[in-house]
PDB file of C-alpha atoms in Angstrom:
ATOM      1  CA  GLU Z   1      47.530 -38.216  -7.226  1.00 73.00           C
ATOM      2  CA  THR Z   2      46.851 -34.722  -5.882  1.00 79.00           C
ATOM      3  CA  GLY Z   3      48.985 -34.920  -2.761  1.00 95.00           C
ATOM      4  CA  VAL Z   4      45.900 -34.795  -0.550  1.00 97.00           C
ATOM      5  CA  THR Z   5      44.789 -38.120   0.930  1.00 97.00           C
ATOM      6  CA  GLN Z   6      41.457 -38.720   2.656  1.00 98.00           C
ATOM      7  CA  THR Z   7      40.360 -41.705   4.676  1.00 98.00           C
ATOM      8  CA  PRO Z   8      38.082 -43.520   4.753  1.00 97.00           C
ATOM      9  CA  ARG Z   9      36.756 -43.347   1.181  1.00 97.00           C
ATOM     10  CA  HIS Z  10      33.334 -44.553   2.273  1.00 97.00           C
ATOM     11  CA  LEU Z  11      31.599 -44.412   5.645  1.00 96.00           C
ATOM     12  CA  VAL Z  12      28.202 -45.573   6.796  1.00 96.00           C
ATOM     13  CA  MET Z  13      27.137 -44.555  10.260  1.00 93.00           C
ATOM     14  CA  GLY Z  14      24.066 -44.441  12.434  1.00 91.00           C
ATOM     15  CA  MET Z  15      22.797 -41.238  13.943  1.00 90.00           C
ATOM     16  CA  THR Z  16      24.161 -42.172  17.385  1.00 89.00           C
ATOM     17  CA  ASN Z  17      27.636 -43.100  16.199  1.00 89.00           C
ATOM     18  CA  LYS Z  18      30.843 -41.110  16.554  1.00 94.00           C
ATOM     19  CA  LYS Z  19      33.315 -41.227  13.712  1.00 96.00           C
ATOM     20  CA  SER Z  20      36.193 -39.188  12.347  1.00 97.00           C
ATOM     21  CA  LEU Z  21      37.331 -38.285   8.872  1.00 98.00           C
ATOM     22  CA  LYS Z  22      41.026 -37.862   8.238  1.00 98.00           C
ATOM     23  CA  CYS Z  23      42.899 -35.742   5.726  1.00 98.00           C
ATOM     24  CA  GLU Z  24      46.631 -35.525   5.098  1.00 98.00           C
ATOM     25  CA  GLN Z  25      48.456 -33.323   2.624  1.00 97.00           C
ATOM     26  CA  HIS Z  26      52.006 -33.822   1.380  1.00 96.00           C
ATOM     27  CA  LEU Z  27      52.326 -30.537  -0.481  1.00 96.00           C
ATOM     28  CA  GLY Z  28      53.837 -28.347   2.210  1.00 96.00           C
ATOM     29  CA  HIS Z  29      50.759 -26.127   2.222  1.00 96.00           C
ATOM     30  CA  ASN Z  30      49.743 -23.929   5.116  1.00 95.00           C
ATOM     31  CA  ALA Z  31      45.977 -23.887   4.669  1.00 94.00           C
ATOM     32  CA  MET Z  32      43.470 -26.743   4.820  1.00 95.00           C
ATOM     33  CA  TYR Z  33      39.753 -26.808   4.218  1.00 95.00           C
ATOM     34  CA  TRP Z  34      36.675 -28.970   4.653  1.00 97.00           C
ATOM     35  CA  TYR Z  35      33.989 -28.769   1.980  1.00 96.00           C
ATOM     36  CA  LYS Z  36      30.635 -30.532   1.755  1.00 96.00           C
ATOM     37  CA  GLN Z  37      29.371 -31.660  -1.642  1.00 95.00           C
ATOM     38  CA  SER Z  38      25.702 -32.598  -1.965  1.00 91.00           C
ATOM     39  CA  ALA Z  39      23.904 -33.576  -5.142  1.00 83.00           C
ATOM     40  CA  LYS Z  40      22.791 -30.618  -7.291  1.00 74.00           C
ATOM     41  CA  LYS Z  41      24.227 -28.056  -4.894  1.00 84.00           C
ATOM     42  CA  PRO Z  42      27.405 -25.992  -5.032  1.00 88.00           C
ATOM     43  CA  LEU Z  43      30.330 -27.063  -2.914  1.00 92.00           C
ATOM     44  CA  GLU Z  44      29.813 -25.657   0.557  1.00 93.00           C
ATOM     45  CA  LEU Z  45      32.782 -24.413   2.526  1.00 93.00           C
ATOM     46  CA  MET Z  46      32.670 -25.664   6.108  1.00 95.00           C
ATOM     47  CA  PHE Z  47      35.954 -24.803   7.791  1.00 94.00           C
ATOM     48  CA  VAL Z  48      39.276 -23.154   6.983  1.00 93.00           C
ATOM     49  CA  TYR Z  49      42.508 -23.589   8.870  1.00 94.00           C
ATOM     50  CA  ASN Z  50      45.520 -21.421   8.178  1.00 90.00           C
ATOM     51  CA  PHE Z  51      48.773 -22.268   9.966  1.00 90.00           C
ATOM     52  CA  LYS Z  52      46.753 -24.614  12.269  1.00 88.00           C
ATOM     53  CA  GLU Z  53      44.403 -21.838  13.328  1.00 89.00           C
ATOM     54  CA  GLN Z  54      40.731 -21.956  12.410  1.00 89.00           C
ATOM     55  CA  THR Z  55      39.974 -18.845  10.396  1.00 86.00           C
ATOM     56  CA  GLU Z  56      36.543 -19.705   9.008  1.00 83.00           C
ATOM     57  CA  ASN Z  57      33.525 -21.554  10.371  1.00 84.00           C
ATOM     58  CA  ASN Z  58      30.765 -21.222   7.837  1.00 83.00           C
ATOM     59  CA  SER Z  59      27.893 -21.583  10.298  1.00 89.00           C
ATOM     60  CA  VAL Z  60      28.442 -25.325  10.563  1.00 94.00           C
ATOM     61  CA  PRO Z  61      26.374 -27.249  13.188  1.00 95.00           C
ATOM     62  CA  SER Z  62      28.292 -28.286  16.273  1.00 95.00           C
ATOM     63  CA  ARG Z  63      27.814 -31.974  15.446  1.00 96.00           C
ATOM     64  CA  PHE Z  64      30.749 -31.393  13.064  1.00 97.00           C
ATOM     65  CA  SER Z  65      33.950 -30.704  14.979  1.00 96.00           C
ATOM     66  CA  PRO Z  66      37.208 -30.025  13.112  1.00 97.00           C
ATOM     67  CA  GLU Z  67      40.695 -30.541  14.438  1.00 97.00           C
ATOM     68  CA  CYS Z  68      43.979 -29.449  12.913  1.00 96.00           C
ATOM     69  CA  PRO Z  69      46.951 -30.693  14.957  1.00 96.00           C
ATOM     70  CA  ASN Z  70      49.477 -29.461  12.385  1.00 94.00           C
ATOM     71  CA  SER Z  71      49.565 -27.993   8.904  1.00 92.00           C
ATOM     72  CA  SER Z  72      49.632 -31.427   7.262  1.00 96.00           C
ATOM     73  CA  HIS Z  73      46.710 -33.066   9.027  1.00 97.00           C
ATOM     74  CA  LEU Z  74      43.043 -32.231   9.337  1.00 98.00           C
ATOM     75  CA  PHE Z  75      40.263 -34.176  10.985  1.00 98.00           C
ATOM     76  CA  LEU Z  76      36.499 -33.844  11.013  1.00 98.00           C
ATOM     77  CA  HIS Z  77      34.887 -35.446  14.044  1.00 97.00           C
ATOM     78  CA  LEU Z  78      31.268 -36.474  13.585  1.00 96.00           C
ATOM     79  CA  HIS Z  79      28.665 -37.193  16.236  1.00 94.00           C
ATOM     80  CA  THR Z  80      24.877 -37.483  16.331  1.00 94.00           C
ATOM     81  CA  LEU Z  81      24.592 -36.734  12.625  1.00 94.00           C
ATOM     82  CA  GLN Z  82      21.317 -36.490  10.717  1.00 94.00           C
ATOM     83  CA  PRO Z  83      20.379 -38.252   7.464  1.00 94.00           C
ATOM     84  CA  GLU Z  84      20.603 -34.912   5.632  1.00 93.00           C
ATOM     85  CA  ASP Z  85      24.307 -34.841   6.514  1.00 96.00           C
ATOM     86  CA  SER Z  86      24.856 -37.636   3.993  1.00 96.00           C
ATOM     87  CA  ALA Z  87      27.181 -36.197   1.357  1.00 96.00           C
ATOM     88  CA  LEU Z  88      30.686 -36.251  -0.056  1.00 97.00           C
ATOM     89  CA  TYR Z  89      33.083 -34.511   2.312  1.00 98.00           C
ATOM     90  CA  LEU Z  90      36.094 -33.061   0.578  1.00 98.00           C
ATOM     91  CA  CYS Z  91      39.327 -31.926   2.100  1.00 98.00           C
ATOM     92  CA  ALA Z  92      41.492 -29.405   0.283  1.00 96.00           C
ATOM     93  CA  SER Z  93      44.724 -27.573   0.839  1.00 96.00           C
ATOM     94  CA  SER Z  94      46.353 -24.464  -0.572  1.00 93.00           C
ATOM     95  CA  GLN Z  95      49.618 -22.656  -0.105  1.00 92.00           C
ATOM     96  CA  ASP Z  96      47.961 -20.050   2.070  1.00 85.00           C
ATOM     97  CA  ALA Z  97      44.448 -18.704   2.644  1.00 80.00           C
ATOM     98  CA  ARG Z  98      44.826 -15.107   1.566  1.00 76.00           C
ATOM     99  CA  GLY Z  99      42.836 -15.186  -1.656  1.00 74.00           C
ATOM    100  CA  TYR Z 100      43.942 -16.101  -5.204  1.00 80.00           C
ATOM    101  CA  GLU Z 101      44.307 -19.641  -3.952  1.00 83.00           C
ATOM    102  CA  LYS Z 102      44.474 -22.788  -6.046  1.00 90.00           C
ATOM    103  CA  LEU Z 103      42.844 -25.544  -4.074  1.00 93.00           C
ATOM    104  CA  PHE Z 104      44.123 -29.113  -4.182  1.00 95.00           C
ATOM    105  CA  PHE Z 105      41.398 -31.581  -3.277  1.00 97.00           C
ATOM    106  CA  GLY Z 106      41.413 -35.105  -1.964  1.00 97.00           C
ATOM    107  CA  SER Z 107      39.058 -37.721  -3.372  1.00 97.00           C
ATOM    108  CA  GLY Z 108      36.610 -37.271  -0.539  1.00 97.00           C
ATOM    109  CA  THR Z 109      34.773 -39.415   1.955  1.00 97.00           C
ATOM    110  CA  GLN Z 110      31.318 -40.520   0.847  1.00 97.00           C
ATOM    111  CA  LEU Z 111      29.267 -40.431   4.040  1.00 96.00           C
ATOM    112  CA  SER Z 112      25.914 -42.115   4.491  1.00 96.00           C
ATOM    113  CA  VAL Z 113      23.971 -41.485   7.709  1.00 95.00           C
ATOM    114  CA  LEU Z 114      21.262 -44.029   8.428  1.00 92.00           C
TER     115      LEU Z 114
ATOM    116  CA  GLY J   1      25.792 -14.430  -0.438  1.00 36.00           C
ATOM    117  CA  GLU J   2      26.835 -13.890  -3.994  1.00 42.00           C
ATOM    118  CA  ASN J   3      26.060 -16.574  -6.541  1.00 47.00           C
ATOM    119  CA  VAL J   4      28.213 -18.199  -9.123  1.00 54.00           C
ATOM    120  CA  GLY J   5      26.101 -20.251 -11.505  1.00 50.00           C
ATOM    121  CA  LEU J   6      26.111 -22.095 -14.776  1.00 44.00           C
ATOM    122  CA  HIS J   7      23.760 -21.748 -17.740  1.00 48.00           C
ATOM    123  CA  LEU J   8      23.671 -25.447 -18.729  1.00 49.00           C
ATOM    124  CA  PRO J   9      23.690 -28.358 -16.351  1.00 83.00           C
ATOM    125  CA  THR J  10      24.602 -30.953 -19.047  1.00 91.00           C
ATOM    126  CA  LEU J  11      26.540 -30.575 -22.269  1.00 94.00           C
ATOM    127  CA  SER J  12      26.974 -33.359 -24.831  1.00 95.00           C
ATOM    128  CA  VAL J  13      29.746 -32.972 -27.385  1.00 96.00           C
ATOM    129  CA  GLN J  14      31.046 -35.148 -30.180  1.00 97.00           C
ATOM    130  CA  GLU J  15      34.594 -36.332 -29.759  1.00 97.00           C
ATOM    131  CA  GLY J  16      36.941 -34.017 -31.619  1.00 97.00           C
ATOM    132  CA  ASP J  17      34.618 -31.015 -31.456  1.00 97.00           C
ATOM    133  CA  ASN J  18      35.227 -27.972 -29.316  1.00 97.00           C
ATOM    134  CA  SER J  19      33.335 -27.551 -26.042  1.00 97.00           C
ATOM    135  CA  ILE J  20      32.220 -24.326 -24.433  1.00 97.00           C
ATOM    136  CA  ILE J  21      31.063 -24.255 -20.846  1.00 96.00           C
ATOM    137  CA  ASN J  22      29.574 -21.034 -19.562  1.00 94.00           C
ATOM    138  CA  CYS J  23      29.353 -19.472 -16.134  1.00 93.00           C
ATOM    139  CA  ALA J  24      27.686 -16.335 -14.802  1.00 92.00           C
ATOM    140  CA  TYR J  25      28.686 -14.581 -11.618  1.00 89.00           C
ATOM    141  CA  SER J  26      27.039 -11.793  -9.712  1.00 83.00           C
ATOM    142  CA  ASN J  27      29.700 -10.468  -7.382  1.00 86.00           C
ATOM    143  CA  SER J  28      31.249  -7.472  -9.123  1.00 86.00           C
ATOM    144  CA  ALA J  29      34.037  -7.477  -6.526  1.00 86.00           C
ATOM    145  CA  SER J  30      35.281 -10.888  -7.659  1.00 88.00           C
ATOM    146  CA  ASP J  31      38.732 -10.591  -9.122  1.00 90.00           C
ATOM    147  CA  TYR J  32      39.940 -14.150  -9.445  1.00 92.00           C
ATOM    148  CA  PHE J  33      38.204 -16.969 -11.286  1.00 94.00           C
ATOM    149  CA  ILE J  34      39.024 -20.635 -11.463  1.00 95.00           C
ATOM    150  CA  TRP J  35      37.806 -23.649 -13.376  1.00 97.00           C
ATOM    151  CA  TYR J  36      37.856 -27.088 -11.782  1.00 97.00           C
ATOM    152  CA  LYS J  37      37.222 -30.486 -13.287  1.00 97.00           C
ATOM    153  CA  GLN J  38      35.739 -33.323 -11.251  1.00 95.00           C
ATOM    154  CA  GLU J  39      35.862 -36.844 -12.593  1.00 94.00           C
ATOM    155  CA  SER J  40      33.722 -39.590 -11.126  1.00 91.00           C
ATOM    156  CA  GLY J  41      35.052 -40.767  -7.770  1.00 90.00           C
ATOM    157  CA  LYS J  42      37.561 -37.972  -7.483  1.00 94.00           C
ATOM    158  CA  GLY J  43      37.782 -34.527  -5.987  1.00 95.00           C
ATOM    159  CA  PRO J  44      37.808 -31.351  -8.110  1.00 96.00           C
ATOM    160  CA  GLN J  45      41.039 -30.720  -9.951  1.00 96.00           C
ATOM    161  CA  PHE J  46      42.353 -27.276 -10.909  1.00 95.00           C
ATOM    162  CA  ILE J  47      42.309 -26.624 -14.659  1.00 96.00           C
ATOM    163  CA  ILE J  48      42.988 -22.955 -15.272  1.00 97.00           C
ATOM    164  CA  ASP J  49      42.540 -19.587 -13.611  1.00 95.00           C
ATOM    165  CA  ILE J  50      42.276 -15.967 -14.643  1.00 96.00           C
ATOM    166  CA  ARG J  51      42.485 -12.664 -12.823  1.00 93.00           C
ATOM    167  CA  SER J  52      40.165  -9.776 -13.493  1.00 93.00           C
ATOM    168  CA  ASN J  53      42.877  -7.705 -15.172  1.00 94.00           C
ATOM    169  CA  MET J  54      42.819 -10.177 -18.068  1.00 96.00           C
ATOM    170  CA  ASP J  55      40.080 -11.198 -20.481  1.00 96.00           C
ATOM    171  CA  LYS J  56      41.650 -14.326 -21.924  1.00 98.00           C
ATOM    172  CA  ARG J  57      44.066 -16.977 -20.801  1.00 98.00           C
ATOM    173  CA  GLN J  58      45.165 -20.101 -22.608  1.00 97.00           C
ATOM    174  CA  GLY J  59      46.396 -23.433 -21.344  1.00 95.00           C
ATOM    175  CA  GLN J  60      46.919 -26.765 -22.979  1.00 93.00           C
ATOM    176  CA  ARG J  61      43.741 -27.297 -25.072  1.00 96.00           C
ATOM    177  CA  VAL J  62      41.810 -25.020 -22.731  1.00 98.00           C
ATOM    178  CA  THR J  63      41.021 -21.318 -22.892  1.00 98.00           C
ATOM    179  CA  VAL J  64      39.219 -19.235 -20.310  1.00 98.00           C
ATOM    180  CA  LEU J  65      37.443 -16.046 -21.357  1.00 98.00           C
ATOM    181  CA  LEU J  66      36.304 -13.397 -18.931  1.00 97.00           C
ATOM    182  CA  ASN J  67      33.789 -10.681 -19.726  1.00 96.00           C
ATOM    183  CA  LYS J  68      33.557  -8.405 -16.723  1.00 93.00           C
ATOM    184  CA  THR J  69      30.984  -6.148 -18.356  1.00 93.00           C
ATOM    185  CA  VAL J  70      28.358  -8.868 -18.309  1.00 94.00           C
ATOM    186  CA  LYS J  71      29.932 -10.901 -15.494  1.00 93.00           C
ATOM    187  CA  HIS J  72      30.427 -13.944 -17.654  1.00 95.00           C
ATOM    188  CA  LEU J  73      33.117 -16.597 -17.694  1.00 95.00           C
ATOM    189  CA  SER J  74      33.601 -19.432 -20.167  1.00 97.00           C
ATOM    190  CA  LEU J  75      35.831 -22.448 -20.546  1.00 98.00           C
ATOM    191  CA  GLN J  76      36.671 -23.613 -24.039  1.00 98.00           C
ATOM    192  CA  ILE J  77      38.079 -27.081 -24.586  1.00 98.00           C
ATOM    193  CA  ALA J  78      39.596 -27.747 -27.991  1.00 98.00           C
ATOM    194  CA  ALA J  79      39.308 -31.132 -29.693  1.00 97.00           C
ATOM    195  CA  THR J  80      37.307 -32.661 -26.871  1.00 97.00           C
ATOM    196  CA  GLN J  81      38.384 -36.142 -25.874  1.00 97.00           C
ATOM    197  CA  PRO J  82      36.600 -38.911 -23.925  1.00 96.00           C
ATOM    198  CA  GLY J  83      38.879 -38.180 -20.981  1.00 96.00           C
ATOM    199  CA  ASP J  84      37.360 -34.716 -20.793  1.00 97.00           C
ATOM    200  CA  SER J  85      34.068 -36.215 -19.625  1.00 97.00           C
ATOM    201  CA  ALA J  86      33.531 -34.826 -16.141  1.00 96.00           C
ATOM    202  CA  VAL J  87      31.709 -32.154 -14.175  1.00 95.00           C
ATOM    203  CA  TYR J  88      33.203 -28.711 -14.567  1.00 96.00           C
ATOM    204  CA  PHE J  89      32.891 -26.032 -11.891  1.00 94.00           C
ATOM    205  CA  CYS J  90      33.610 -22.370 -12.094  1.00 94.00           C
ATOM    206  CA  ALA J  91      34.612 -20.654  -8.880  1.00 93.00           C
ATOM    207  CA  GLU J  92      35.385 -17.129  -7.805  1.00 91.00           C
ATOM    208  CA  ASN J  93      37.514 -15.563  -5.144  1.00 86.00           C
ATOM    209  CA  THR J  94      38.328 -12.074  -3.948  1.00 78.00           C
ATOM    210  CA  GLU J  95      41.800 -10.912  -2.933  1.00 67.00           C
ATOM    211  CA  GLY J  96      42.258 -11.141   0.803  1.00 65.00           C
ATOM    212  CA  TYR J  97      39.129 -13.223   1.203  1.00 67.00           C
ATOM    213  CA  GLN J  98      39.779 -16.885   1.777  1.00 70.00           C
ATOM    214  CA  LYS J  99      36.342 -18.170   0.797  1.00 79.00           C
ATOM    215  CA  VAL J 100      36.139 -19.607  -2.714  1.00 85.00           C
ATOM    216  CA  THR J 101      32.557 -19.709  -4.021  1.00 87.00           C
ATOM    217  CA  PHE J 102      31.688 -22.523  -6.416  1.00 91.00           C
ATOM    218  CA  GLY J 103      28.980 -22.827  -9.021  1.00 88.00           C
ATOM    219  CA  ILE J 104      26.688 -25.848  -9.292  1.00 85.00           C
ATOM    220  CA  GLY J 105      28.654 -27.481 -12.101  1.00 90.00           C
ATOM    221  CA  THR J 106      28.134 -28.559 -15.723  1.00 93.00           C
ATOM    222  CA  LYS J 107      28.393 -32.170 -16.717  1.00 94.00           C
ATOM    223  CA  LEU J 108      30.275 -32.633 -19.980  1.00 96.00           C
ATOM    224  CA  GLN J 109      29.529 -35.844 -21.871  1.00 95.00           C
ATOM    225  CA  VAL J 110      31.799 -36.711 -24.783  1.00 96.00           C
ATOM    226  CA  ILE J 111      30.221 -38.886 -27.435  1.00 95.00           C
ATOM    227  CA  PRO J 112      32.750 -41.208 -29.119  1.00 92.00           C
TER     228      PRO J 112
END
């Protein structure tokens, strides 16, 4: 148990659907992240939130929309996705986002876009 | 961007032997390095870290070595156990920069 919980664990959606991924951390951290993990590729940072403010958007397409209502919760809203968006989406948290950070990851949401 | 990569994508080791997983990085400004372990069905889990002012750091059964001259990082696992089977990622970070860059990963297979 890492203290970071992601739901759902698996998600299958069509290209016209709208869905949301949820992440919750119980570690008292101030920073939260979304990463994308595709086969045979390095983890790709998508978004960073520090004290609820978005501080990094790594050129992510607008069909991915993050939301961070407080330091403990992070959402990733999905709409009109493409099949190439199928991947494992990982949420992580850290004490802060100033560098030298140990990331604590959830187990991820395995997303399949049909 | 800068790359953090691994020499071997798969490593098979006999149970009880020592494992060495290697990583090369190209960003000379990197000053913080981390190893993560990812088991099947789980997210990456922090193993050990090292800052650039050190060249060796030891944990429980694990040792990380850093050679800044050749920009090389390694993870040594002593007396490898079946539970060590996983994908191992090296990652690098720079002070004041919140983006952690990960390598592709090395799959460690422990043969009983």
